[in-house]
Structure formats: structure tokens, C-alpha cells
Amino acid sequence: MNQEELSRVFTAPFVNHLGIRLVEAGEGWCLTEMPVGPVHLQQDGFVHAGVQATLADHTAGAAATTLVAPGEAVLTVEFKLNLLRPAQGERLRCRAQVLRGGRTLSVVESEVHTDRLVAKATVTLAIVRSLGREG
């Protein structure tokens, strides 16, 4: 597992601003969570779809990152999100699993949960050379 690149994924300012943190990861999978506060809600008090999308996308990227070689990174090239029910609660958790890890593309599935499944995403990521890195 590319632990150095995985750790770097969680230094992104936007991810830190939202409070997304790594819980656990292994070869081809990742588990994250984030607190939910007033800033994450839409006008009716539910967790905003954009917040759920960001969590699903970033967790998918982290899962794909566990399989890349040193000097490589991943970039989302396609993203589909199904919002299954309104999300409420104090925290969101997301588990992502690589369905197909290839040399140039990875396909990953993410599930976002409160106390139950609220969203499911399918994310395709390109494997690219990491900027400013040797390898």
C-alpha cells in the first residue's frame, strides 16, 4: 500500500476544511468520516448533496491511492452519485472499495452512511504521475 501518498491525500485544504478524516484503509479500500455541523446543511436541514458527493469522491480517491505505485496519484474522471434518502445526523461515514484497479484507470464504489445508507457513488479515476514527485 502506498502509505505516503495516502497520507498526502488527507492534507488537501478543502478536505480539512470539511473535517474529513481517515479512519482506516487497506489494499483497495478506505473508510473515512466527518462531523456534520450547520455549515454542511442545505436550507431544509439535511446534509447538502455536495458534502456527500465530496466525501464519496475523496474516499474513492483514497481507496484507489492504496493501489498506486510511488510517484503516481489519482484524478477523478467520471463520477455518479445516487442520493438514496435525506441525510441527517451528527456524522457521516464513507467506505469505498476498488471494483477494478488497472494500470491507467480504477473504478471505485463508495457508500455514504449516517445510521443507514444515504448515498452510493461510482467513481472512475485516472492514474497519473504525481506533480513534483520522483518515481
mmCIF file of N, CA and C in Angstrom:
data_model
loop_
_atom_site.group_PDB
_atom_site.id
_atom_site.type_symbol
_atom_site.label_atom_id
_atom_site.label_comp_id
_atom_site.label_asym_id
_atom_site.label_seq_id
_atom_site.Cartn_x
_atom_site.Cartn_y
_atom_site.Cartn_z
ATOM 1 N N MET A 1 0.853 -1.181 0.000
ATOM 2 C CA MET A 1 0.000 0.000 0.000
ATOM 3 C C MET A 1 0.894 1.238 0.000
ATOM 4 N N ASN A 2 0.524 2.231 -0.788
ATOM 5 C CA ASN A 2 1.285 3.477 -0.885
ATOM 6 C C ASN A 2 0.886 4.403 0.266
ATOM 7 N N GLN A 3 1.433 4.139 1.451
ATOM 8 C CA GLN A 3 1.063 4.870 2.671
ATOM 9 C C GLN A 3 1.409 6.355 2.582
ATOM 10 N N GLU A 4 2.545 6.684 1.964
ATOM 11 C CA GLU A 4 2.956 8.090 1.848
ATOM 12 C C GLU A 4 1.949 8.891 1.022
ATOM 13 N N GLU A 5 1.551 8.357 -0.121
ATOM 14 C CA GLU A 5 0.581 9.058 -0.970
ATOM 15 C C GLU A 5 -0.783 9.109 -0.288
ATOM 16 N N LEU A 6 -1.181 8.030 0.387
ATOM 17 C CA LEU A 6 -2.455 8.020 1.101
ATOM 18 C C LEU A 6 -2.482 9.110 2.168
ATOM 19 N N SER A 7 -1.428 9.243 2.928
ATOM 20 C CA SER A 7 -1.358 10.297 3.951
ATOM 21 C C SER A 7 -1.440 11.678 3.315
ATOM 22 N N ARG A 8 -0.769 11.852 2.176
ATOM 23 C CA ARG A 8 -0.776 13.140 1.479
ATOM 24 C C ARG A 8 -2.175 13.518 1.003
ATOM 25 N N VAL A 9 -2.977 12.520 0.613
ATOM 26 C CA VAL A 9 -4.346 12.761 0.144
ATOM 27 C C VAL A 9 -5.164 13.509 1.203
ATOM 28 N N PHE A 10 -4.875 13.252 2.461
ATOM 29 C CA PHE A 10 -5.655 13.866 3.539
ATOM 30 C C PHE A 10 -5.066 15.190 4.033
ATOM 31 N N THR A 11 -4.122 15.755 3.277
ATOM 32 C CA THR A 11 -3.601 17.089 3.596
ATOM 33 C C THR A 11 -4.270 18.172 2.755
ATOM 34 N N ALA A 12 -5.159 17.798 1.850
ATOM 35 C CA ALA A 12 -5.829 18.772 0.976
ATOM 36 C C ALA A 12 -6.618 19.778 1.821
ATOM 37 N N PRO A 13 -6.425 21.079 1.592
ATOM 38 C CA PRO A 13 -7.102 22.100 2.399
ATOM 39 C C PRO A 13 -8.629 21.966 2.411
ATOM 40 N N PHE A 14 -9.245 21.680 1.259
ATOM 41 C CA PHE A 14 -10.703 21.573 1.204
ATOM 42 C C PHE A 14 -11.199 20.412 2.064
ATOM 43 N N VAL A 15 -10.493 19.303 2.016
ATOM 44 C CA VAL A 15 -10.850 18.119 2.808
ATOM 45 C C VAL A 15 -10.740 18.433 4.297
ATOM 46 N N ASN A 16 -9.672 19.113 4.678
ATOM 47 C CA ASN A 16 -9.504 19.507 6.081
ATOM 48 C C ASN A 16 -10.570 20.496 6.514
ATOM 49 N N HIS A 17 -10.945 21.408 5.624
ATOM 50 C CA HIS A 17 -11.995 22.384 5.933
ATOM 51 C C HIS A 17 -13.322 21.683 6.245
ATOM 52 N N LEU A 18 -13.634 20.637 5.495
ATOM 53 C CA LEU A 18 -14.876 19.896 5.736
ATOM 54 C C LEU A 18 -14.786 18.989 6.958
ATOM 55 N N GLY A 19 -13.580 18.667 7.389
ATOM 56 C CA GLY A 19 -13.416 17.788 8.549
ATOM 57 C C GLY A 19 -13.338 16.316 8.197
ATOM 58 N N ILE A 20 -13.092 16.002 6.927
ATOM 59 C CA ILE A 20 -12.972 14.601 6.507
ATOM 60 C C ILE A 20 -11.663 14.034 7.047
ATOM 61 N N ARG A 21 -11.768 12.859 7.686
ATOM 62 C CA ARG A 21 -10.558 12.238 8.221
ATOM 63 C C ARG A 21 -10.536 10.751 7.898
ATOM 64 N N LEU A 22 -9.334 10.255 7.761
ATOM 65 C CA LEU A 22 -9.116 8.838 7.502
ATOM 66 C C LEU A 22 -9.343 8.053 8.788
ATOM 67 N N VAL A 23 -10.178 7.017 8.704
ATOM 68 C CA VAL A 23 -10.404 6.121 9.840
ATOM 69 C C VAL A 23 -9.510 4.894 9.702
ATOM 70 N N GLU A 24 -9.537 4.300 8.516
ATOM 71 C CA GLU A 24 -8.805 3.052 8.285
ATOM 72 C C GLU A 24 -8.710 2.826 6.778
ATOM 73 N N ALA A 25 -7.679 2.138 6.351
ATOM 74 C CA ALA A 25 -7.538 1.806 4.928
ATOM 75 C C ALA A 25 -6.713 0.539 4.786
ATOM 76 N N GLY A 26 -6.938 -0.144 3.685
ATOM 77 C CA GLY A 26 -6.169 -1.332 3.341
ATOM 78 C C GLY A 26 -6.039 -1.402 1.836
ATOM 79 N N GLU A 27 -5.471 -2.477 1.333
ATOM 80 C CA GLU A 27 -5.287 -2.635 -0.113
ATOM 81 C C GLU A 27 -6.640 -2.581 -0.829
ATOM 82 N N GLY A 28 -6.891 -1.477 -1.543
ATOM 83 C CA GLY A 28 -8.092 -1.353 -2.360
ATOM 84 C C GLY A 28 -9.338 -0.877 -1.642
ATOM 85 N N TRP A 29 -9.220 -0.411 -0.418
ATOM 86 C CA TRP A 29 -10.402 0.101 0.290
ATOM 87 C C TRP A 29 -10.003 1.200 1.270
ATOM 88 N N CYS A 30 -11.014 1.982 1.671
ATOM 89 C CA CYS A 30 -10.774 3.088 2.597
ATOM 90 C C CYS A 30 -12.060 3.399 3.358
ATOM 91 N N LEU A 31 -11.913 3.783 4.617
ATOM 92 C CA LEU A 31 -13.028 4.208 5.457
ATOM 93 C C LEU A 31 -12.706 5.599 5.991
ATOM 94 N N THR A 32 -13.649 6.529 5.808
ATOM 95 C CA THR A 32 -13.484 7.900 6.295
ATOM 96 C C THR A 32 -14.714 8.307 7.093
ATOM 97 N N GLU A 33 -14.585 9.428 7.796
ATOM 98 C CA GLU A 33 -15.741 10.002 8.476
ATOM 99 C C GLU A 33 -15.556 11.501 8.579
ATOM 100 N N MET A 34 -16.658 12.182 8.850
ATOM 101 C CA MET A 34 -16.616 13.623 9.056
ATOM 102 C C MET A 34 -17.749 14.033 9.976
ATOM 103 N N PRO A 35 -17.529 15.068 10.780
ATOM 104 C CA PRO A 35 -18.612 15.593 11.605
ATOM 105 C C PRO A 35 -19.572 16.388 10.728
ATOM 106 N N VAL A 36 -20.816 16.436 11.132
ATOM 107 C CA VAL A 36 -21.809 17.248 10.426
ATOM 108 C C VAL A 36 -22.207 18.399 11.335
ATOM 109 N N GLY A 37 -22.072 19.599 10.817
ATOM 110 C CA GLY A 37 -22.465 20.798 11.547
ATOM 111 C C GLY A 37 -23.374 21.657 10.685
ATOM 112 N N PRO A 38 -23.819 22.794 11.207
ATOM 113 C CA PRO A 38 -24.729 23.673 10.465
ATOM 114 C C PRO A 38 -24.199 24.090 9.090
ATOM 115 N N VAL A 39 -22.905 24.251 8.952
ATOM 116 C CA VAL A 39 -22.314 24.680 7.684
ATOM 117 C C VAL A 39 -22.454 23.620 6.584
ATOM 118 N N HIS A 40 -22.716 22.373 6.945
ATOM 119 C CA HIS A 40 -22.830 21.280 5.980
ATOM 120 C C HIS A 40 -24.266 21.044 5.510
ATOM 121 N N LEU A 41 -25.210 21.820 6.018
ATOM 122 C CA LEU A 41 -26.627 21.568 5.751
ATOM 123 C C LEU A 41 -27.168 22.440 4.627
ATOM 124 N N GLN A 42 -28.191 21.926 3.954
ATOM 125 C CA GLN A 42 -28.916 22.736 2.983
ATOM 126 C C GLN A 42 -30.076 23.427 3.701
ATOM 127 N N GLN A 43 -30.897 24.141 2.966
ATOM 128 C CA GLN A 43 -31.926 25.014 3.541
ATOM 129 C C GLN A 43 -32.984 24.290 4.376
ATOM 130 N N ASP A 44 -33.179 22.992 4.183
ATOM 131 C CA ASP A 44 -34.192 22.255 4.944
ATOM 132 C C ASP A 44 -33.600 21.437 6.087
ATOM 133 N N GLY A 45 -32.308 21.607 6.347
ATOM 134 C CA GLY A 45 -31.688 20.947 7.488
ATOM 135 C C GLY A 45 -31.064 19.595 7.209
ATOM 136 N N PHE A 46 -31.065 19.160 5.964
ATOM 137 C CA PHE A 46 -30.425 17.897 5.596
ATOM 138 C C PHE A 46 -28.991 18.168 5.143
ATOM 139 N N VAL A 47 -28.138 17.145 5.211
ATOM 140 C CA VAL A 47 -26.760 17.298 4.743
ATOM 141 C C VAL A 47 -26.786 17.579 3.238
ATOM 142 N N HIS A 48 -26.098 18.630 2.838
ATOM 143 C CA HIS A 48 -26.073 19.058 1.437
ATOM 144 C C HIS A 48 -25.516 17.947 0.545
ATOM 145 N N ALA A 49 -26.102 17.794 -0.636
ATOM 146 C CA ALA A 49 -25.647 16.780 -1.589
ATOM 147 C C ALA A 49 -24.182 16.972 -1.964
ATOM 148 N N GLY A 50 -23.738 18.216 -2.043
ATOM 149 C CA GLY A 50 -22.342 18.485 -2.383
ATOM 150 C C GLY A 50 -21.373 17.973 -1.332
ATOM 151 N N VAL A 51 -21.787 18.007 -0.082
ATOM 152 C CA VAL A 51 -20.955 17.472 1.005
ATOM 153 C C VAL A 51 -20.859 15.954 0.869
ATOM 154 N N GLN A 52 -21.990 15.310 0.627
ATOM 155 C CA GLN A 52 -21.991 13.856 0.450
ATOM 156 C C GLN A 52 -21.164 13.456 -0.770
ATOM 157 N N ALA A 53 -21.286 14.229 -1.843
ATOM 158 C CA ALA A 53 -20.525 13.953 -3.065
ATOM 159 C C ALA A 53 -19.026 14.073 -2.811
ATOM 160 N N THR A 54 -18.630 15.122 -2.101
ATOM 161 C CA THR A 54 -17.209 15.310 -1.801
ATOM 162 C C THR A 54 -16.667 14.158 -0.964
ATOM 163 N N LEU A 55 -17.418 13.747 0.050
ATOM 164 C CA LEU A 55 -16.980 12.641 0.897
ATOM 165 C C LEU A 55 -16.849 11.355 0.082
ATOM 166 N N ALA A 56 -17.839 11.067 -0.767
ATOM 167 C CA ALA A 56 -17.805 9.854 -1.593
ATOM 168 C C ALA A 56 -16.640 9.887 -2.578
ATOM 169 N N ASP A 57 -16.414 11.033 -3.209
ATOM 170 C CA ASP A 57 -15.347 11.172 -4.190
ATOM 171 C C ASP A 57 -13.973 11.059 -3.536
ATOM 172 N N HIS A 58 -13.785 11.769 -2.445
ATOM 173 C CA HIS A 58 -12.472 11.767 -1.804
ATOM 174 C C HIS A 58 -12.131 10.390 -1.224
ATOM 175 N N THR A 59 -13.114 9.723 -0.668
ATOM 176 C CA THR A 59 -12.873 8.387 -0.116
ATOM 177 C C THR A 59 -12.558 7.399 -1.235
ATOM 178 N N ALA A 60 -13.236 7.540 -2.376
ATOM 179 C CA ALA A 60 -12.931 6.698 -3.539
ATOM 180 C C ALA A 60 -11.499 6.929 -4.002
ATOM 181 N N GLY A 61 -11.102 8.190 -4.059
ATOM 182 C CA GLY A 61 -9.731 8.508 -4.454
ATOM 183 C C GLY A 61 -8.713 7.921 -3.500
ATOM 184 N N ALA A 62 -9.019 7.972 -2.218
ATOM 185 C CA ALA A 62 -8.113 7.399 -1.221
ATOM 186 C C ALA A 62 -8.014 5.884 -1.388
ATOM 187 N N ALA A 63 -9.142 5.224 -1.652
ATOM 188 C CA ALA A 63 -9.121 3.772 -1.863
ATOM 189 C C ALA A 63 -8.265 3.419 -3.076
ATOM 190 N N ALA A 64 -8.432 4.161 -4.169
ATOM 191 C CA ALA A 64 -7.633 3.913 -5.373
ATOM 192 C C ALA A 64 -6.156 4.190 -5.114
ATOM 193 N N THR A 65 -5.877 5.187 -4.289
ATOM 194 C CA THR A 65 -4.494 5.550 -3.961
ATOM 195 C C THR A 65 -3.753 4.414 -3.265
ATOM 196 N N THR A 66 -4.480 3.579 -2.534
ATOM 197 C CA THR A 66 -3.809 2.468 -1.843
ATOM 198 C C THR A 66 -3.166 1.487 -2.815
ATOM 199 N N LEU A 67 -3.545 1.559 -4.091
ATOM 200 C CA LEU A 67 -3.036 0.611 -5.085
ATOM 201 C C LEU A 67 -2.035 1.213 -6.063
ATOM 202 N N VAL A 68 -1.776 2.523 -5.996
ATOM 203 C CA VAL A 68 -0.866 3.132 -6.967
ATOM 204 C C VAL A 68 0.588 2.999 -6.527
ATOM 205 N N ALA A 69 1.473 3.081 -7.500
ATOM 206 C CA ALA A 69 2.914 2.998 -7.244
ATOM 207 C C ALA A 69 3.436 4.335 -6.732
ATOM 208 N N PRO A 70 4.566 4.342 -6.067
ATOM 209 C CA PRO A 70 5.190 5.606 -5.667
ATOM 210 C C PRO A 70 5.377 6.510 -6.887
ATOM 211 N N GLY A 71 5.092 7.803 -6.720
ATOM 212 C CA GLY A 71 5.196 8.757 -7.817
ATOM 213 C C GLY A 71 3.932 8.879 -8.638
ATOM 214 N N GLU A 72 2.906 8.080 -8.308
ATOM 215 C CA GLU A 72 1.624 8.161 -9.013
ATOM 216 C C GLU A 72 0.560 8.735 -8.089
ATOM 217 N N ALA A 73 -0.463 9.317 -8.711
ATOM 218 C CA ALA A 73 -1.615 9.859 -7.995
ATOM 219 C C ALA A 73 -2.862 9.508 -8.798
ATOM 220 N N VAL A 74 -4.024 9.836 -8.259
ATOM 221 C CA VAL A 74 -5.280 9.569 -8.968
ATOM 222 C C VAL A 74 -6.067 10.864 -9.127
ATOM 223 N N LEU A 75 -6.807 10.950 -10.231
ATOM 224 C CA LEU A 75 -7.687 12.085 -10.511
ATOM 225 C C LEU A 75 -9.030 11.556 -10.977
ATOM 226 N N THR A 76 -10.111 12.090 -10.438
ATOM 227 C CA THR A 76 -11.448 11.673 -10.850
ATOM 228 C C THR A 76 -11.703 12.103 -12.289
ATOM 229 N N VAL A 77 -12.174 11.153 -13.107
ATOM 230 C CA VAL A 77 -12.539 11.474 -14.487
ATOM 231 C C VAL A 77 -14.034 11.288 -14.740
ATOM 232 N N GLU A 78 -14.709 10.519 -13.895
ATOM 233 C CA GLU A 78 -16.161 10.346 -14.006
ATOM 234 C C GLU A 78 -16.709 10.046 -12.622
ATOM 235 N N PHE A 79 -17.914 10.592 -12.353
ATOM 236 C CA PHE A 79 -18.486 10.478 -11.013
ATOM 237 C C PHE A 79 -20.000 10.401 -11.131
ATOM 238 N N LYS A 80 -20.601 9.387 -10.526
ATOM 239 C CA LYS A 80 -22.060 9.268 -10.489
ATOM 240 C C LYS A 80 -22.475 9.027 -9.052
ATOM 241 N N LEU A 81 -23.434 9.830 -8.580
ATOM 242 C CA LEU A 81 -23.897 9.722 -7.197
ATOM 243 C C LEU A 81 -25.398 9.495 -7.171
ATOM 244 N N ASN A 82 -25.825 8.474 -6.445
ATOM 245 C CA ASN A 82 -27.242 8.261 -6.164
ATOM 246 C C ASN A 82 -27.493 8.661 -4.724
ATOM 247 N N LEU A 83 -28.352 9.658 -4.535
ATOM 248 C CA LEU A 83 -28.763 10.082 -3.192
ATOM 249 C C LEU A 83 -29.999 9.260 -2.850
ATOM 250 N N LEU A 84 -29.867 8.347 -1.906
ATOM 251 C CA LEU A 84 -30.904 7.352 -1.645
ATOM 252 C C LEU A 84 -31.963 7.806 -0.653
ATOM 253 N N ARG A 85 -31.581 8.671 0.270
ATOM 254 C CA ARG A 85 -32.527 9.230 1.242
ATOM 255 C C ARG A 85 -31.888 10.467 1.848
ATOM 256 N N PRO A 86 -32.695 11.353 2.449
ATOM 257 C CA PRO A 86 -32.120 12.550 3.083
ATOM 258 C C PRO A 86 -31.161 12.153 4.211
ATOM 259 N N ALA A 87 -30.029 12.826 4.269
ATOM 260 C CA ALA A 87 -29.015 12.531 5.291
ATOM 261 C C ALA A 87 -29.161 13.497 6.456
ATOM 262 N N GLN A 88 -29.259 12.938 7.662
ATOM 263 C CA GLN A 88 -29.330 13.713 8.895
ATOM 264 C C GLN A 88 -28.429 13.037 9.921
ATOM 265 N N GLY A 89 -27.990 13.801 10.886
ATOM 266 C CA GLY A 89 -27.187 13.222 11.953
ATOM 267 C C GLY A 89 -25.969 14.064 12.248
ATOM 268 N N GLU A 90 -25.180 13.592 13.202
ATOM 269 C CA GLU A 90 -24.007 14.330 13.653
ATOM 270 C C GLU A 90 -22.737 13.943 12.920
ATOM 271 N N ARG A 91 -22.791 12.853 12.120
ATOM 272 C CA ARG A 91 -21.581 12.390 11.457
ATOM 273 C C ARG A 91 -21.944 11.592 10.209
ATOM 274 N N LEU A 92 -21.069 11.684 9.206
ATOM 275 C CA LEU A 92 -21.156 10.844 8.015
ATOM 276 C C LEU A 92 -19.939 9.930 7.999
ATOM 277 N N ARG A 93 -20.159 8.697 7.550
ATOM 278 C CA ARG A 93 -19.054 7.751 7.339
ATOM 279 C C ARG A 93 -19.137 7.290 5.891
ATOM 280 N N CYS A 94 -17.996 7.009 5.323
ATOM 281 C CA CYS A 94 -17.969 6.536 3.942
ATOM 282 C C CYS A 94 -16.974 5.396 3.817
ATOM 283 N N ARG A 95 -17.406 4.344 3.135
ATOM 284 C CA ARG A 95 -16.498 3.230 2.825
ATOM 285 C C ARG A 95 -16.428 3.103 1.316
ATOM 286 N N ALA A 96 -15.222 3.066 0.795
ATOM 287 C CA ALA A 96 -15.006 2.920 -0.643
ATOM 288 C C ALA A 96 -14.209 1.653 -0.904
ATOM 289 N N GLN A 97 -14.566 0.980 -1.994
ATOM 290 C CA GLN A 97 -13.924 -0.276 -2.381
ATOM 291 C C GLN A 97 -13.579 -0.209 -3.869
ATOM 292 N N VAL A 98 -12.339 -0.520 -4.204
ATOM 293 C CA VAL A 98 -11.948 -0.579 -5.614
ATOM 294 C C VAL A 98 -12.597 -1.808 -6.236
ATOM 295 N N LEU A 99 -13.376 -1.592 -7.304
ATOM 296 C CA LEU A 99 -14.000 -2.694 -8.026
ATOM 297 C C LEU A 99 -13.065 -3.242 -9.094
ATOM 298 N N ARG A 100 -12.307 -2.318 -9.703
ATOM 299 C CA ARG A 100 -11.351 -2.707 -10.749
ATOM 300 C C ARG A 100 -10.181 -1.746 -10.700
ATOM 301 N N GLY A 101 -9.035 -2.248 -10.352
ATOM 302 C CA GLY A 101 -7.825 -1.434 -10.336
ATOM 303 C C GLY A 101 -6.968 -1.788 -11.533
ATOM 304 N N GLY A 102 -6.758 -0.825 -12.408
ATOM 305 C CA GLY A 102 -5.965 -1.077 -13.609
ATOM 306 C C GLY A 102 -4.684 -0.262 -13.619
ATOM 307 N N ARG A 103 -3.995 -0.313 -14.741
ATOM 308 C CA ARG A 103 -2.741 0.421 -14.898
ATOM 309 C C ARG A 103 -2.993 1.908 -15.121
ATOM 310 N N THR A 104 -4.097 2.242 -15.830
ATOM 311 C CA THR A 104 -4.384 3.646 -16.147
ATOM 312 C C THR A 104 -5.678 4.158 -15.529
ATOM 313 N N LEU A 105 -6.595 3.266 -15.180
ATOM 314 C CA LEU A 105 -7.884 3.651 -14.594
ATOM 315 C C LEU A 105 -8.242 2.722 -13.442
ATOM 316 N N SER A 106 -8.951 3.280 -12.464
ATOM 317 C CA SER A 106 -9.551 2.484 -11.387
ATOM 318 C C SER A 106 -11.028 2.828 -11.303
ATOM 319 N N VAL A 107 -11.857 1.832 -11.033
ATOM 320 C CA VAL A 107 -13.284 2.045 -10.800
ATOM 321 C C VAL A 107 -13.555 1.695 -9.344
ATOM 322 N N VAL A 108 -14.179 2.642 -8.641
ATOM 323 C CA VAL A 108 -14.368 2.515 -7.197
ATOM 324 C C VAL A 108 -15.828 2.774 -6.857
ATOM 325 N N GLU A 109 -16.344 2.041 -5.878
ATOM 326 C CA GLU A 109 -17.698 2.257 -5.366
ATOM 327 C C GLU A 109 -17.599 2.795 -3.940
ATOM 328 N N SER A 110 -18.361 3.856 -3.663
ATOM 329 C CA SER A 110 -18.393 4.460 -2.321
ATOM 330 C C SER A 110 -19.802 4.396 -1.768
ATOM 331 N N GLU A 111 -19.903 4.144 -0.472
ATOM 332 C CA GLU A 111 -21.189 4.189 0.226
ATOM 333 C C GLU A 111 -21.084 5.173 1.377
ATOM 334 N N VAL A 112 -22.033 6.116 1.430
ATOM 335 C CA VAL A 112 -22.086 7.120 2.492
ATOM 336 C C VAL A 112 -23.207 6.732 3.452
ATOM 337 N N HIS A 113 -22.885 6.730 4.743
ATOM 338 C CA HIS A 113 -23.837 6.318 5.776
ATOM 339 C C HIS A 113 -23.977 7.383 6.861
ATOM 340 N N THR A 114 -25.172 7.471 7.431
ATOM 341 C CA THR A 114 -25.385 8.085 8.746
ATOM 342 C C THR A 114 -25.589 6.870 9.640
ATOM 343 N N ASP A 115 -26.786 6.660 10.148
ATOM 344 C CA ASP A 115 -27.084 5.384 10.807
ATOM 345 C C ASP A 115 -27.553 4.356 9.778
ATOM 346 N N ARG A 116 -27.781 4.820 8.543
ATOM 347 C CA ARG A 116 -28.124 3.930 7.435
ATOM 348 C C ARG A 116 -27.564 4.492 6.129
ATOM 349 N N LEU A 117 -27.619 3.693 5.083
ATOM 350 C CA LEU A 117 -27.076 4.092 3.788
ATOM 351 C C LEU A 117 -27.859 5.276 3.228
ATOM 352 N N VAL A 118 -27.154 6.369 2.901
ATOM 353 C CA VAL A 118 -27.821 7.566 2.368
ATOM 354 C C VAL A 118 -27.413 7.881 0.937
ATOM 355 N N ALA A 119 -26.247 7.417 0.503
ATOM 356 C CA ALA A 119 -25.799 7.703 -0.863
ATOM 357 C C ALA A 119 -24.814 6.636 -1.324
ATOM 358 N N LYS A 120 -24.799 6.439 -2.640
ATOM 359 C CA LYS A 120 -23.878 5.470 -3.234
ATOM 360 C C LYS A 120 -23.301 6.095 -4.500
ATOM 361 N N ALA A 121 -21.990 6.000 -4.663
ATOM 362 C CA ALA A 121 -21.323 6.596 -5.821
ATOM 363 C C ALA A 121 -20.483 5.559 -6.549
ATOM 364 N N THR A 122 -20.369 5.746 -7.847
ATOM 365 C CA THR A 122 -19.415 5.014 -8.662
ATOM 366 C C THR A 122 -18.461 6.050 -9.240
ATOM 367 N N VAL A 123 -17.173 5.844 -9.018
ATOM 368 C CA VAL A 123 -16.162 6.834 -9.384
ATOM 369 C C VAL A 123 -15.093 6.161 -10.243
ATOM 370 N N THR A 124 -14.790 6.778 -11.387
ATOM 371 C CA THR A 124 -13.691 6.326 -12.231
ATOM 372 C C THR A 124 -12.550 7.318 -12.072
ATOM 373 N N LEU A 125 -11.363 6.790 -11.806
ATOM 374 C CA LEU A 125 -10.194 7.638 -11.558
ATOM 375 C C LEU A 125 -9.061 7.274 -12.506
ATOM 376 N N ALA A 126 -8.405 8.305 -13.039
ATOM 377 C CA ALA A 126 -7.215 8.106 -13.866
ATOM 378 C C ALA A 126 -6.001 8.018 -12.953
ATOM 379 N N ILE A 127 -5.074 7.164 -13.306
ATOM 380 C CA ILE A 127 -3.810 7.066 -12.577
ATOM 381 C C ILE A 127 -2.795 7.900 -13.350
ATOM 382 N N VAL A 128 -2.254 8.907 -12.679
ATOM 383 C CA VAL A 128 -1.367 9.878 -13.327
ATOM 384 C C VAL A 128 -0.070 10.011 -12.531
ATOM 385 N N ARG A 129 0.905 10.633 -13.153
ATOM 386 C CA ARG A 129 2.157 10.940 -12.451
ATOM 387 C C ARG A 129 1.874 12.066 -11.471
ATOM 388 N N SER A 130 2.288 11.909 -10.246
ATOM 389 C CA SER A 130 2.075 12.923 -9.218
ATOM 390 C C SER A 130 2.969 14.122 -9.501
ATOM 391 N N LEU A 131 2.407 15.322 -9.487
ATOM 392 C CA LEU A 131 3.169 16.542 -9.760
ATOM 393 C C LEU A 131 4.267 16.757 -8.735
ATOM 394 N N GLY A 132 5.446 17.090 -9.219
ATOM 395 C CA GLY A 132 6.548 17.429 -8.335
ATOM 396 C C GLY A 132 7.116 16.274 -7.546
ATOM 397 N N ARG A 133 6.861 15.053 -7.998
ATOM 398 C CA ARG A 133 7.334 13.888 -7.257
ATOM 399 C C ARG A 133 8.230 13.038 -8.141
ATOM 400 N N GLU A 134 9.184 12.425 -7.519
ATOM 401 C CA GLU A 134 10.064 11.478 -8.222
ATOM 402 C C GLU A 134 9.370 10.123 -8.267
ATOM 403 N N GLY A 135 9.737 9.298 -9.223
ATOM 404 C CA GLY A 135 9.178 7.960 -9.206
ATOM 405 C C GLY A 135 8.985 7.329 -10.492
#
